[in-house]
Coordinates of C-alpha atoms and ligand atoms in Angstrom, one line a residue:
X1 CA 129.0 127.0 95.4
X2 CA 125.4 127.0 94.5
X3 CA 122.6 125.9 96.7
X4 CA 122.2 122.6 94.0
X5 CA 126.3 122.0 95.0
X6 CA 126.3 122.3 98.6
X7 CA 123.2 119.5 98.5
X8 CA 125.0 117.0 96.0
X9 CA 128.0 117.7 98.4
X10 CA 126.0 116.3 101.5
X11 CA 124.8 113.0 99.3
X12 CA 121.7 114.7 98.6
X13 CA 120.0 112.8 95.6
X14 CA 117.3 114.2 93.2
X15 CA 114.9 111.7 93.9
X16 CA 115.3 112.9 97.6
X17 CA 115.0 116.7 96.5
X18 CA 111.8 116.6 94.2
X19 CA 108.5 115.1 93.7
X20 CA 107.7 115.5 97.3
X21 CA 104.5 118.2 98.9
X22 CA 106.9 120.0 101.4
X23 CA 108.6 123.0 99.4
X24 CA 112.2 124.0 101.1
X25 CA 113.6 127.3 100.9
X26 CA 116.4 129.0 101.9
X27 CA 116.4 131.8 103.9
X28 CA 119.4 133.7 102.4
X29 CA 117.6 134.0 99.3
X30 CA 114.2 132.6 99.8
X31 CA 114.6 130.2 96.7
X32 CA 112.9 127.1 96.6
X33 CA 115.8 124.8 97.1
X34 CA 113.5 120.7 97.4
X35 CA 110.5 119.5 97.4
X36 CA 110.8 117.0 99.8
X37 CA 108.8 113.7 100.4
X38 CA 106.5 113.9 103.7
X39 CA 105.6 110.7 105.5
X40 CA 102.1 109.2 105.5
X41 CA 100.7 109.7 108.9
X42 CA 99.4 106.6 107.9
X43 CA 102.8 105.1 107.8
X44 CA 103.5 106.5 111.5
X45 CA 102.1 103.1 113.0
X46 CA 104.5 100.9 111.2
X47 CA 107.6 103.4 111.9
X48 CA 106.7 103.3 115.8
X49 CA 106.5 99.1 115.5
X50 CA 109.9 99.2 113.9
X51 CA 110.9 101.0 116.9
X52 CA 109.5 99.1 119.4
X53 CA 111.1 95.9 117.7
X54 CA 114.3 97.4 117.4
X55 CA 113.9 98.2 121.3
X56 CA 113.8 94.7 122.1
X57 CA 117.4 94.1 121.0
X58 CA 119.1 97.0 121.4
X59 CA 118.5 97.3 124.9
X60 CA 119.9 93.8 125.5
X61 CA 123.6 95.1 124.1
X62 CA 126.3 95.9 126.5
X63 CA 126.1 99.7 126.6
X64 CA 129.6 100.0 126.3
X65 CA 128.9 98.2 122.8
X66 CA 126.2 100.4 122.5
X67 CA 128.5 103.6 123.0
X68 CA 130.5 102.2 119.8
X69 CA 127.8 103.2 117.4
X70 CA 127.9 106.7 119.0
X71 CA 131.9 106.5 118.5
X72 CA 131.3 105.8 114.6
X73 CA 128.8 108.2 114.1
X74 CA 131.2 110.9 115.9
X75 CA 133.9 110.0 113.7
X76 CA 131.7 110.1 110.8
X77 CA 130.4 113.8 111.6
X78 CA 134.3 114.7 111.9
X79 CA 134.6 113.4 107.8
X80 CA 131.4 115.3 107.1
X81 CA 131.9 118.6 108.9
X82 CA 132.2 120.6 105.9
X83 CA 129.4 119.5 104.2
X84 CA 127.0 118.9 106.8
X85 CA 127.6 122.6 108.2
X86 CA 127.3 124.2 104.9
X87 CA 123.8 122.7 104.8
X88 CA 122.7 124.1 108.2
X89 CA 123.7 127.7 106.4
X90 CA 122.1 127.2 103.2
X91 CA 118.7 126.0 105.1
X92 CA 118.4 127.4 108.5
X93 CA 120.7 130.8 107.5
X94 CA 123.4 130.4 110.0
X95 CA 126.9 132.2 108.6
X96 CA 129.3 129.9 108.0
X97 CA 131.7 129.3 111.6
X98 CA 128.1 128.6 113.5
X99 CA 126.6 126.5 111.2
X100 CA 130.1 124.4 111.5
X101 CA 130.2 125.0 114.9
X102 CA 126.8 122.9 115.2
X103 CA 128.0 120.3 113.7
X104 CA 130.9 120.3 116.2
X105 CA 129.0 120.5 119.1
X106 CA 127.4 117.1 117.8
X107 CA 130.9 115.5 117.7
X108 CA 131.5 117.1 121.1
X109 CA 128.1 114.9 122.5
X110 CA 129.5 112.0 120.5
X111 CA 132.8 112.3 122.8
X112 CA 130.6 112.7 125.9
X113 CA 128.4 110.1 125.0
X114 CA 131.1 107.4 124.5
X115 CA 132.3 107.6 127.7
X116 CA 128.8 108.0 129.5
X117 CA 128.5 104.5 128.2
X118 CA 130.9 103.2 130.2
X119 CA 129.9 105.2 133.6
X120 CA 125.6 104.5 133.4
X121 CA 126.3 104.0 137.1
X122 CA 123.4 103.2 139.9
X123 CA 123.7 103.2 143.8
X124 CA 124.1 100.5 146.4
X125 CA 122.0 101.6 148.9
X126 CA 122.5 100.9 152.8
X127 CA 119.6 98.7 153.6
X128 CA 118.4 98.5 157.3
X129 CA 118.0 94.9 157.1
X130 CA 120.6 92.2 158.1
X131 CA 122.0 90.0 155.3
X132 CA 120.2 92.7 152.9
X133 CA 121.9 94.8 150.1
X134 CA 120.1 97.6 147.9
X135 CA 120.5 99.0 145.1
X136 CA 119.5 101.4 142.4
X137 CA 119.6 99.7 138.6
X138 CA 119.3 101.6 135.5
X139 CA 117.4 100.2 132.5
X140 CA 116.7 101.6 129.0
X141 CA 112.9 102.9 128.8
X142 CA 111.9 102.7 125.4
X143 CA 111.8 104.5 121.8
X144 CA 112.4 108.5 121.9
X145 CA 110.7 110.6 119.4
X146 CA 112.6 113.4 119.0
X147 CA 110.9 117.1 117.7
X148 CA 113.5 119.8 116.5
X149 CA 113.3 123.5 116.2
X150 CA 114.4 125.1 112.9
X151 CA 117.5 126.9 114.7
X152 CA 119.2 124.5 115.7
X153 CA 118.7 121.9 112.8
X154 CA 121.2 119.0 113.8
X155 CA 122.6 119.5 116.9
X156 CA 119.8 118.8 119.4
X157 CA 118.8 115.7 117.5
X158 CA 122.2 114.7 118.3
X159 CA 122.2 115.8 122.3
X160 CA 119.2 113.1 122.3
X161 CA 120.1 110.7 120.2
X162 CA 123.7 110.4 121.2
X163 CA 122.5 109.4 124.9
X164 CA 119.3 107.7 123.8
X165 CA 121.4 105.3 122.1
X166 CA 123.9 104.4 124.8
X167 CA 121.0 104.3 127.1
X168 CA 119.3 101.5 125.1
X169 CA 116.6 103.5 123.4
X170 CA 116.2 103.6 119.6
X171 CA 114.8 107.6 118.1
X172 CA 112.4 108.4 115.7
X173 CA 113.1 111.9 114.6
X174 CA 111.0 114.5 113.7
X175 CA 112.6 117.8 112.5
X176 CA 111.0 120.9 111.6
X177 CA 109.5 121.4 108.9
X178 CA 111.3 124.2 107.6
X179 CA 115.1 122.2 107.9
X180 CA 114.1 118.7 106.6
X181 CA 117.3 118.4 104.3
X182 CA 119.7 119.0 107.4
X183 CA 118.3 116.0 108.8
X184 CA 118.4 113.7 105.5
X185 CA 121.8 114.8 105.5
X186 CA 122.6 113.3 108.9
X187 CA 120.6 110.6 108.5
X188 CA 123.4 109.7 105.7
X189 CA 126.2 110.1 108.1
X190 CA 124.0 107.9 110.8
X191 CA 123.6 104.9 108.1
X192 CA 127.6 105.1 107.3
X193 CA 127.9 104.6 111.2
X194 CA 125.7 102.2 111.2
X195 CA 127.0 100.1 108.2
X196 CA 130.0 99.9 110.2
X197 CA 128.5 99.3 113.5
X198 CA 127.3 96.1 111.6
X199 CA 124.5 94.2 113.8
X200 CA 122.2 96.9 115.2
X201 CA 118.6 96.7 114.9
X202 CA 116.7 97.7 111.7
X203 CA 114.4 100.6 112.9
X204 CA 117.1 101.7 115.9
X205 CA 117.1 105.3 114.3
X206 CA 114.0 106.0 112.1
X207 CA 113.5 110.0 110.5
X208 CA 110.3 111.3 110.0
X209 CA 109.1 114.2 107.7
X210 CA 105.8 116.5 107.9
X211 CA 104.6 119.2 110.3
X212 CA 102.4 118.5 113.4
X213 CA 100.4 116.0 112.2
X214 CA 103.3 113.4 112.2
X215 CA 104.4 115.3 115.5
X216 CA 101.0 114.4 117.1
X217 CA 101.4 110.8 116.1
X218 CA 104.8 110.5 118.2
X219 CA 103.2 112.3 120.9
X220 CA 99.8 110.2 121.6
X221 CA 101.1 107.1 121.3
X222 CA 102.0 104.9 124.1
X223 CA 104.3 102.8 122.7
X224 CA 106.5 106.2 122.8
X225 CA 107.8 106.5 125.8
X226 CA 110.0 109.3 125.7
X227 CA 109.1 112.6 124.1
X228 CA 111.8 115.1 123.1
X229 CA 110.9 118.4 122.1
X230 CA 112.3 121.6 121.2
X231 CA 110.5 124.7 120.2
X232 CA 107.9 127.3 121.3
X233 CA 106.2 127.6 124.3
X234 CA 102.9 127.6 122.3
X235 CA 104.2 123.8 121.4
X236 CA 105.2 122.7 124.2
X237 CA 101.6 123.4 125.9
X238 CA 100.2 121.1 123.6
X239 CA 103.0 118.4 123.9
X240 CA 103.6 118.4 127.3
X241 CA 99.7 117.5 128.0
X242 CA 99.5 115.3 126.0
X243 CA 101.9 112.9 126.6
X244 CA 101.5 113.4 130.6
X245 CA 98.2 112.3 129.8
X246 CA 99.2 108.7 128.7
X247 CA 102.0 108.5 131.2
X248 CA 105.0 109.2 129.3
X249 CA 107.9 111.1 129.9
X250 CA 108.0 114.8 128.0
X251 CA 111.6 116.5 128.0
X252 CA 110.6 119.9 126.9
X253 CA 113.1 122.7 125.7
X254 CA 111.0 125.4 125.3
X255 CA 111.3 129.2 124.7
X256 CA 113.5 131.8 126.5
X257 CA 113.8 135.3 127.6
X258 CA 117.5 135.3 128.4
X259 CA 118.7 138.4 130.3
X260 CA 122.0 140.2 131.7
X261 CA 122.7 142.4 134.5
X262 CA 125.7 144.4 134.1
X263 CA 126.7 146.0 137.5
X264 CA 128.2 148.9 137.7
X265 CA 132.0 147.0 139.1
X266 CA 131.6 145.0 135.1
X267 CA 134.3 145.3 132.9
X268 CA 132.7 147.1 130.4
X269 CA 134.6 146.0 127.3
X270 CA 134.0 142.6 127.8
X271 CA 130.5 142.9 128.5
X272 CA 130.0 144.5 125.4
X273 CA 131.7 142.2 123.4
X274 CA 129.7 139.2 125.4
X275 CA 126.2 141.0 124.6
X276 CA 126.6 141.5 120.8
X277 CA 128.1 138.1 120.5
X278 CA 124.4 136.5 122.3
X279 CA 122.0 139.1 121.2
X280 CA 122.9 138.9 117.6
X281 CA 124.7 135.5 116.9
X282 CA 122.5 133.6 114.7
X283 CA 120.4 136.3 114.2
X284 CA 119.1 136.8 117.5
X285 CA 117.4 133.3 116.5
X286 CA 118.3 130.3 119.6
X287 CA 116.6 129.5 122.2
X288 CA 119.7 131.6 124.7
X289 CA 119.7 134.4 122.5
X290 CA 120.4 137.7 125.1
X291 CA 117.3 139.7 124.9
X292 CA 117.1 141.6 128.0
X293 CA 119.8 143.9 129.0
X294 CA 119.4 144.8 132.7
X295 CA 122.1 147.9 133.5
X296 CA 122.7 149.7 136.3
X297 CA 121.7 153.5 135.6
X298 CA 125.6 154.8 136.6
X299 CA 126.7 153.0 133.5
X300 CA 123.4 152.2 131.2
X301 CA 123.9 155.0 129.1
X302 CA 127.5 154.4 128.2
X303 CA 126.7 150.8 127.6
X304 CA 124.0 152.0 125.1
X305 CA 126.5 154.4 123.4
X306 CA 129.2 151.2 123.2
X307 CA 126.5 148.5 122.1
X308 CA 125.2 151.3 119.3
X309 CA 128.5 151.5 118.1
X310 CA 129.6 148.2 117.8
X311 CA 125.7 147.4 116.4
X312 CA 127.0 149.9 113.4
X313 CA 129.8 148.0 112.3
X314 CA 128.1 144.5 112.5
X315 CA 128.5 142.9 108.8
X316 CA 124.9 141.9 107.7
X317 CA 124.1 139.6 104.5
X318 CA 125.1 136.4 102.7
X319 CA 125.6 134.2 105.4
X320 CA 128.2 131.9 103.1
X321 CA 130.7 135.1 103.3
X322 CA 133.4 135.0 105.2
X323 CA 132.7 138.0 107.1
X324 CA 129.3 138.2 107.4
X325 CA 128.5 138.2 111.6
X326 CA 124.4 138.6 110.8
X327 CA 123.1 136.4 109.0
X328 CA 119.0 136.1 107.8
X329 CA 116.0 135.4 109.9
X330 CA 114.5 132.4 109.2
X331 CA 111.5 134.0 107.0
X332 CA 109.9 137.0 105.9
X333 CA 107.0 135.8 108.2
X334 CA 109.6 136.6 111.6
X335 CA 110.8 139.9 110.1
X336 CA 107.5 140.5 110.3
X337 CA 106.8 139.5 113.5
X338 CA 109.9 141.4 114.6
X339 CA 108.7 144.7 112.9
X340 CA 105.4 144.4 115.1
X341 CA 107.2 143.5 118.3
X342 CA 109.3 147.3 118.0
X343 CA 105.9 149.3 116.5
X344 CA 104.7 147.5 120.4
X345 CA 107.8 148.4 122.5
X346 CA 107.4 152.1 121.1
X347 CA 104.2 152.3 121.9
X348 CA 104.7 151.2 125.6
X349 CA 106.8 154.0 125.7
X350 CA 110.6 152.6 124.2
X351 CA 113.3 154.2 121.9
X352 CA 114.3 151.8 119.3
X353 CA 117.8 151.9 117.9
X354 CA 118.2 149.8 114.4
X355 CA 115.7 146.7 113.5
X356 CA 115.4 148.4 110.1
X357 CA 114.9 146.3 107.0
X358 CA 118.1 145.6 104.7
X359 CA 117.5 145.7 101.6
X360 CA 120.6 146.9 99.7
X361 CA 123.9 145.0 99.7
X362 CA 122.5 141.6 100.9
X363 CA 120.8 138.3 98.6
X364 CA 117.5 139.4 97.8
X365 CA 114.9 137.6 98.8
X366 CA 116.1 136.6 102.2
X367 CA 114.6 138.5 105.3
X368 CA 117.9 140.5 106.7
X369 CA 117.7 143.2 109.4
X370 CA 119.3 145.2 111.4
X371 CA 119.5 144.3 114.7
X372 CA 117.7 146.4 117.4
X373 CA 118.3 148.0 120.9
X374 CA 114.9 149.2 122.4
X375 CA 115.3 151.2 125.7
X376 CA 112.4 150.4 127.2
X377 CA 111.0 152.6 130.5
X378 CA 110.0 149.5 132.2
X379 CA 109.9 145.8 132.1
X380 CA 106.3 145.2 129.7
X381 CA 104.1 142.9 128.2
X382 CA 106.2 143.6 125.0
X383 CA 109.6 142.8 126.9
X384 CA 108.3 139.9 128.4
X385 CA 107.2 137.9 125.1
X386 CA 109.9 135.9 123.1
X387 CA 110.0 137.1 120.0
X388 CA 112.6 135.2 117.6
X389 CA 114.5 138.1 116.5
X390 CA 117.7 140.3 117.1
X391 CA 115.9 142.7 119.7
X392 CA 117.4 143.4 122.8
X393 CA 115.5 145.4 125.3
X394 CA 117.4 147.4 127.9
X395 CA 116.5 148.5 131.6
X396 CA 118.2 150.2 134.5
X397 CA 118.2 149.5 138.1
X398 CA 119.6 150.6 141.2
X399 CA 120.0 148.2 143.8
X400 CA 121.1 144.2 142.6
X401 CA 117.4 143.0 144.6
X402 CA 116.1 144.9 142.1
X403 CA 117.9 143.4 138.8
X404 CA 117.0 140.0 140.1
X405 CA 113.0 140.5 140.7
X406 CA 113.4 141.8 137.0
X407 CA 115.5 139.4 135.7
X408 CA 112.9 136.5 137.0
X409 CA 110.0 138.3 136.4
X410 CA 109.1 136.9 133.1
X411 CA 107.3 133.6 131.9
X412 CA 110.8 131.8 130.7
X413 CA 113.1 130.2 132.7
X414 CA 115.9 129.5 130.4
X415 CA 119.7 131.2 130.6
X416 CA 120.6 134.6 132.5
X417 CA 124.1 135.9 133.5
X418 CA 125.7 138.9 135.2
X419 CA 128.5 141.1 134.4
X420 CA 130.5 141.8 137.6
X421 CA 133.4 142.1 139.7
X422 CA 131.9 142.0 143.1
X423 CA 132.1 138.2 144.5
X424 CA 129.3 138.8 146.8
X425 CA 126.8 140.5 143.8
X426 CA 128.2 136.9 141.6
X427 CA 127.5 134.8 144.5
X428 CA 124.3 136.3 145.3
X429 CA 123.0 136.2 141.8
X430 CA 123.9 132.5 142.2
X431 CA 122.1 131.5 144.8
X432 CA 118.5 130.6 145.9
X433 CA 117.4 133.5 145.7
X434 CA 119.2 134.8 142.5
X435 CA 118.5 133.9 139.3
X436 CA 115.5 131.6 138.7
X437 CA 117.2 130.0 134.6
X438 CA 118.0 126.6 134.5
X439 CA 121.7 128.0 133.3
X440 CA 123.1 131.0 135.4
X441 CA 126.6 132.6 134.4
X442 CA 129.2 134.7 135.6
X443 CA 131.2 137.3 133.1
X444 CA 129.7 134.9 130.6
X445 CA 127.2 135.6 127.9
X446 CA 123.7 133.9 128.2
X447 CA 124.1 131.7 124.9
X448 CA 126.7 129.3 123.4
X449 CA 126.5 126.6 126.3
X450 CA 128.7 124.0 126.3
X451 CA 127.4 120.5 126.4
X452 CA 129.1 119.1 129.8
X453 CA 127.0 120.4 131.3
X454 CA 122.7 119.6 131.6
X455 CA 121.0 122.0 129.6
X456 CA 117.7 123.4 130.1
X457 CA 115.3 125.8 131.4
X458 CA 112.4 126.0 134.5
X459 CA 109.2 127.6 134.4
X460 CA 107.7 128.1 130.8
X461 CA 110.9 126.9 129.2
X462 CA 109.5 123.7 130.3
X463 CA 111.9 121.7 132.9
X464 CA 113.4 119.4 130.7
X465 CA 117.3 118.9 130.7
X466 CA 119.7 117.6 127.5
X467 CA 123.1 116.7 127.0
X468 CA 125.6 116.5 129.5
X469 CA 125.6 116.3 133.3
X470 CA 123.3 113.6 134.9
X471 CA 120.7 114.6 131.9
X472 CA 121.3 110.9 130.7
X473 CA 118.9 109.9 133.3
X474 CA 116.0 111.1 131.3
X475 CA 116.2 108.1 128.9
X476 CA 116.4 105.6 131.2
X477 CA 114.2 104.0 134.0
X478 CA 115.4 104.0 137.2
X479 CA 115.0 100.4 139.4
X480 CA 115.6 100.0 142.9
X481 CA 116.2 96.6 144.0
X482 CA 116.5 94.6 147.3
X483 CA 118.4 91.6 147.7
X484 CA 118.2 89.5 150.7
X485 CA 121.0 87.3 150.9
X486 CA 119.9 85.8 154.6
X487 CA 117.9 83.2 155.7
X488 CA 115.4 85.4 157.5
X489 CA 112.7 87.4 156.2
X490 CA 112.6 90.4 158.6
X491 CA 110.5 93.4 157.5
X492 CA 111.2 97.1 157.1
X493 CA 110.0 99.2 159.5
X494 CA 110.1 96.7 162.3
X495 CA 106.8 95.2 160.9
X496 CA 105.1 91.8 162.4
X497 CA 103.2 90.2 160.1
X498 CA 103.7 86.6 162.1
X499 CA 101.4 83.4 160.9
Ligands
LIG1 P1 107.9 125.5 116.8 O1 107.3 125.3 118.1 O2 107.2 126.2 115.7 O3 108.3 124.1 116.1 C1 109.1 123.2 116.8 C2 108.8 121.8 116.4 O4 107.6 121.4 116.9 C3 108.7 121.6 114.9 O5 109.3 120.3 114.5 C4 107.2 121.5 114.7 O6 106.7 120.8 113.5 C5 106.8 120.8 116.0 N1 105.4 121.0 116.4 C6 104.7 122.1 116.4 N2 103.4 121.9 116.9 C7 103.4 120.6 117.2 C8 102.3 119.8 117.8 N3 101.1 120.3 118.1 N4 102.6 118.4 118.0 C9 103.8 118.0 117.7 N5 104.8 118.7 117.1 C10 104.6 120.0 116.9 O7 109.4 126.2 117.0 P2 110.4 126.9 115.9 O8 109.9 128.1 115.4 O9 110.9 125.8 115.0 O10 111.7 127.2 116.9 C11 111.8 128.3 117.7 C12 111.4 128.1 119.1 O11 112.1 127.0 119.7 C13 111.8 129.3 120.0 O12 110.7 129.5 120.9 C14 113.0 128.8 120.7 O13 113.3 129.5 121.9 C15 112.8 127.4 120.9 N6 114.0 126.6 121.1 C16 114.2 126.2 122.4 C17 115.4 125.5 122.6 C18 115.7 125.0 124.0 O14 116.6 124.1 124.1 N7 115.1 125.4 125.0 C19 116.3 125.2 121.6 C20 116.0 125.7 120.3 C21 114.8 126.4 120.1

């Protein structure tokens, strides 16, 4: 299929694809693929009133009623699977099974969501006073911007907005500006659900197009509550600020430097096959990607030989072929970026493996590599950057104290796992005084979460937690009510306040 094809597939009309100031192109082949129509920030105003107005009545319907539009727009996204996915490839560059399997892991939040709208359950509260009952009450809190990263196009629009709805709140969606057409797309599958769905508000789910300007707009104003967003670190220090500085909520899903300790009881096989799956799946390009390799020195160098291997036979290239496992970075701008972070990690003293340029049997015009092992001599500044590429920097240690200082000695705070056999090392890495990531896994690669559970990351991955778990609290406003059902009016705390 050609890139005009798999567009007019997804209901992609010329009027949507041209005329516009924001040029779209692919990454497999670089080819300007749209021009796509960017909002006015002038316009930004009106799209937040709609929002605010749509507010109003949505949060008045039964969130059981609520969770319905979420069950449309699930089974929707099941009809459009094909098309939708081959979109994320053709824009973001994912090969073909992951850019379908983002598209199921927004039918999966669907699933989650449906039934989180029957189960938005408070507390009732033991209260110290006679003929008194409390209670904890939650309430929608108001329209969620949501700002997406260019590597994962659809899905995390669809972790917020699939529990933003059932909570109450409409979204206004901003994606990057590098994947607009993936979220026209699903904007198209959203209106079939909500043709359906029949009486929701105008203005309950609004899209957005531009780069920070229109961001910024979402992010200073007040009538925004709730301010979703995924990306870089350098981002998130500007958004997180700013919209603590007006008193709203930020829920930031920032950067990671995801590592693995593979101890010297690991079953070997399976930690090999673990790390090449989440230090080059998607082309070393999401937020859990496995980029630090922390080996115990009886088995690093075996582990090195193994991963070199397999990193040999890794098919590289078109991304729409079958067997293709490595797909392109997202610009020539990253390859770039990634070719300066290895010239750095020799210089501090590493041996690179790989992270050449591919240039011969791949679409020309896209920025493919090969992806790259640096043995490094020590943990440095280098290793403790994120850069958004298929590099994986390897360490050795001796004692399992020692993996763990290096495992949290870095800004990010996002996924980590270890490879072992030994309950106590597992438990240990576990604990308080393991592993410091907002996601911590055993025999388990770093990446590839599944969304039952909250996802999310501490320290400069920015705190905030998505999709499953109790994460739906985020989007709503917690109330805690007392009720006095006597004829008294005793006060807490044994208090006397007699006239
Ligand atoms: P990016 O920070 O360049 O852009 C992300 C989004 O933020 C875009 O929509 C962009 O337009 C917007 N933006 C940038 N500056 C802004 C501003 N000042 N105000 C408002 N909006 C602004 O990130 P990227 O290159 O698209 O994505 C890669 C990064 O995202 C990596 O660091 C990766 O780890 C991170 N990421 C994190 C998660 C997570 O869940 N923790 C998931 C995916 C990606």
């Amino acid at each position: 299929m050609t890139h005009d094809d798999i567009l007019k597939a997804a209901g992609l009309t010329k009027d949507e694809l041209s005329g516009g100031t924001l040029a779209v192109h692919s990454p497999i082949d670089g080819a300007e693929v749209a021009r796509v129509h960017e909002t006015d920030p002038a316009d930004m105003p009106r799209v937040i009133a709609k929002a605010q107005e749509a507010f109003k009545a949505w949060r008045t319907v039964p969130a059981p009623r609520r969770g319905e539009l979420v069950r449309l727009l699930g089974e929707e996204l099941r009809a459009a699977k094909e098309e939708l996915g081959a979109v994320v490839t053709l824009e973001a560059g994912k090969i073909t099974s992951e850019g379908l399997g983002e598209v199921q892991e927004m039918i999966d939040i669907c699933d989650f969501a449906v039934g989180l709208s029957r189960q938005i359950y408070g507390l009732t509260i033991a209260s110290e006073r006679p003929g008194h009952r409390m209670m904890e009450t939650w309430h929608p809190l108001g329209p969620c911007a949501i700002i997406t990263a260019f590597n994962f196009p659809v899905a995390v629009w669809c972790w917020n907005t699939a529990l933003a709805l059932v909570c109450g709140d409409p979204v206004i969606w901003k994606p990057s500006e590098k994947t607009p057409l993936t979220a026209i797309a699903t904007m198209k599958i959203m209106d079939r659900a909500l043709k359906r769905f029949g009486d929701a508000p105008e203005g309950l789910c609004q899209l957005v197009i531009g780069g920070p300007a229109i961001g910024e707009a979402l992010v200073s104003s007040k009538d925004v509550p709730i301010v979703s967003a995924t990306g870089s670190t350098r981002m998130g220090g500007i958004v997180g600020p700013k919209v603590s500085a007006r008193w709203g909520r930020p829920i930031l899903e920032l950067g990671g430097n995801n590592a693995m300790i593979v101890a010297p009881s690991a079953d070997l096989d399976m930690a090999v096959r673990a790390i090449v799956f989440s230090a080059v799946g998607t082309a070393g390009q999401r937020c859990t990607t496995l980029r630090r390799l922390i080996a115990h020195t009886s088995i690093k160098d075996d582990l090195v030989a193994k991963l070199t291997k397999a990193y040999a036979s890794l098919p590289i290239g078109d991304p729409r072929k079958g067997t293709t496992l490595v797909g392109p970075l997202i610009d020539h701008a990253s390859r770039d970026r990634m070719q300066a972070a290895l010239e750095k990690a020799k210089s501090e003293g590493g041996t690179v493996h790989g992270g050449k340029v591919v240039a011969e049997g791949v679409p020309q015009g896209g920025a493919y590599v090969t992806p790259a092992i640096a043995e490094m001599p020590e943990q440095t500044d280098t290793v403790r950057t994120e850069t958004f590429a298929p590099i994986l920097y390897v360490m050795g240690y001796e004692t399992l104290d020692e993996a763990i200082a290096i495992q949290n000695d870095v800004p990010q705070g996002l996924s980590s796992c270890i490879f072992t056999l030994n309950m106590r090392e597992a438990e240990a890495f576990l604990s308080a005084a393991g592993s410091d990531c907002g996601i911590a896994n055993v025999n388990i690669g770093p990446s590839g979460a599944e969304i039952g559970g909250a996802f999310g990351g501490e320290k400069e991955t920015g705190g905030g937690r998505e999709s499953g778990s109790d994460a739906w609290k985020g989007y709503m406003r917690r109330q805690t009510n007392t009720i006095n059902y006597s004829a008294q009016l005793p006060l807490a705390q044994g208090v006397k306040f007699d006239f």
